[in-house]
Amino acid sequence: MKVLRTLPELRQWRAQQAAQGHSVGFVPTMGALHSGHLQLVAASRQACDATVVSIFVNPTQFAPHEDFGKYPRTYEADALALQTAGADALFYPDMEMMYPPGGEIEIRVPRTGALYEGITRPHFFHGVALVVTKLFNLVQPTKAFFGQKDYQQTVVIRRMVADLFMPLEVVVCPTVREADGLAMSSRNRYLSPEQRASAAGLYQTLLAVANAAQPGASGETLTQAGLAKLAQYPDLKLDYLAVAHPLTLEPIGSFDPETGAVALLAVFLGATRLIDNLVLPFRLAE
Ligand code: PAF
């Protein structure tokens, strides 16, 4: 696996792929890799001739009070895991490269980016849209792979790609879960053993929403079913639970299985904020 740190190194690697007629799959990450990331690498390897993974903890998607400083940085373990998973290249830029002094461009996805995550974390999608645009311009991938775990992020990125005519395909891969249903996340490592046990309540809450998703049931009924389950986990403090249209993310009036919906959940568990979602109607393979 080639480790690319500078713009010339990346450009040279990308030009070699183009010269060989290779399609390039791209998995953007912030490191602290887990099986969910490695599934994205596997999906990319299956779909594309060459796979490049980026590791960059992006400062612009964190507010000053958030966990940018303590976000886990596990480069050695990540590089080894990527090598074992068969990634062809690791793009590992530094801050100077991604945000050269004097940069002032902004990328906004003002409607879908302002909902849900955008209410609690107003800066978040500005930072994601900016860094993902930069990464797409740098890597010029044929396909880019994201996890369904960050459902709203995938909607925002798809919107951005469509609106800006970015010449790539966004591929969304299923959420990878622990045995008790907890969605894999780099932030799970912040949890104490007791918190880790309570964290299973996110999935149980979403399952309660899914079980209530009968044709014609109101969005409010689905939300209330989830909230009743969440109340059984007193450590989990609700940020939001929404049942939304799968593409526009607007809250649904009533559930139509043809259109489908997505149940979006964010909770605080001590100082850690966790998010998860289920696409409805829910099928267990998800
Ligand atoms: O999902 C993430 O890990 C990040 O938001 C991303 C897409 C790598 C941008 O920093």
Coordinates of C-alpha atoms and ligand atoms in Angstrom, one line a residue, residues 27-31 37 54 56-59 61-62 71 124-125 127-129 131-132 135 145-147 150 153 157 186, ligand 1:
V27 CA -13.1 5.9 1.1
P28 CA -12.8 9.2 3.1
T29 CA -12.3 8.7 6.8
M30 CA -11.1 10.5 9.9
G31 CA -9.1 7.4 11.0
H37 CA -14.7 1.4 7.5
S54 CA -8.0 9.1 3.2
F56 CA -7.8 13.4 7.9
V57 CA -9.3 14.6 11.1
N58 CA -11.1 17.6 9.7
P59 CA -11.1 20.6 12.0
Q61 CA -16.5 20.0 11.1
F62 CA -15.9 20.4 14.8
Y71 CA -10.7 12.5 18.6
F124 CA -20.9 20.3 11.0
F125 CA -22.1 20.0 7.4
G127 CA -17.1 21.5 7.4
V128 CA -18.0 18.1 5.9
A129 CA -19.1 19.7 2.6
V131 CA -13.5 18.9 3.2
V132 CA -15.3 16.3 1.0
L135 CA -11.0 15.5 -1.2
F145 CA -18.0 5.0 -0.4
F146 CA -19.8 6.2 2.7
G147 CA -21.5 4.3 5.6
D150 CA -24.2 8.8 8.9
Q153 CA -24.3 13.1 5.7
I157 CA -23.1 14.7 0.0
S186 CA -15.0 5.7 16.2
Ligands
PAF1 O1 -17.8 10.5 8.0 C1 -16.6 10.9 8.3 O2 -15.8 10.2 8.8 C2 -16.3 12.4 8.0 O3 -17.4 13.2 8.1 C3 -15.7 12.5 6.5 C4 -16.7 12.2 5.5 C5 -14.5 11.7 6.4 C6 -15.3 14.0 6.3 O4 -14.4 14.5 7.2

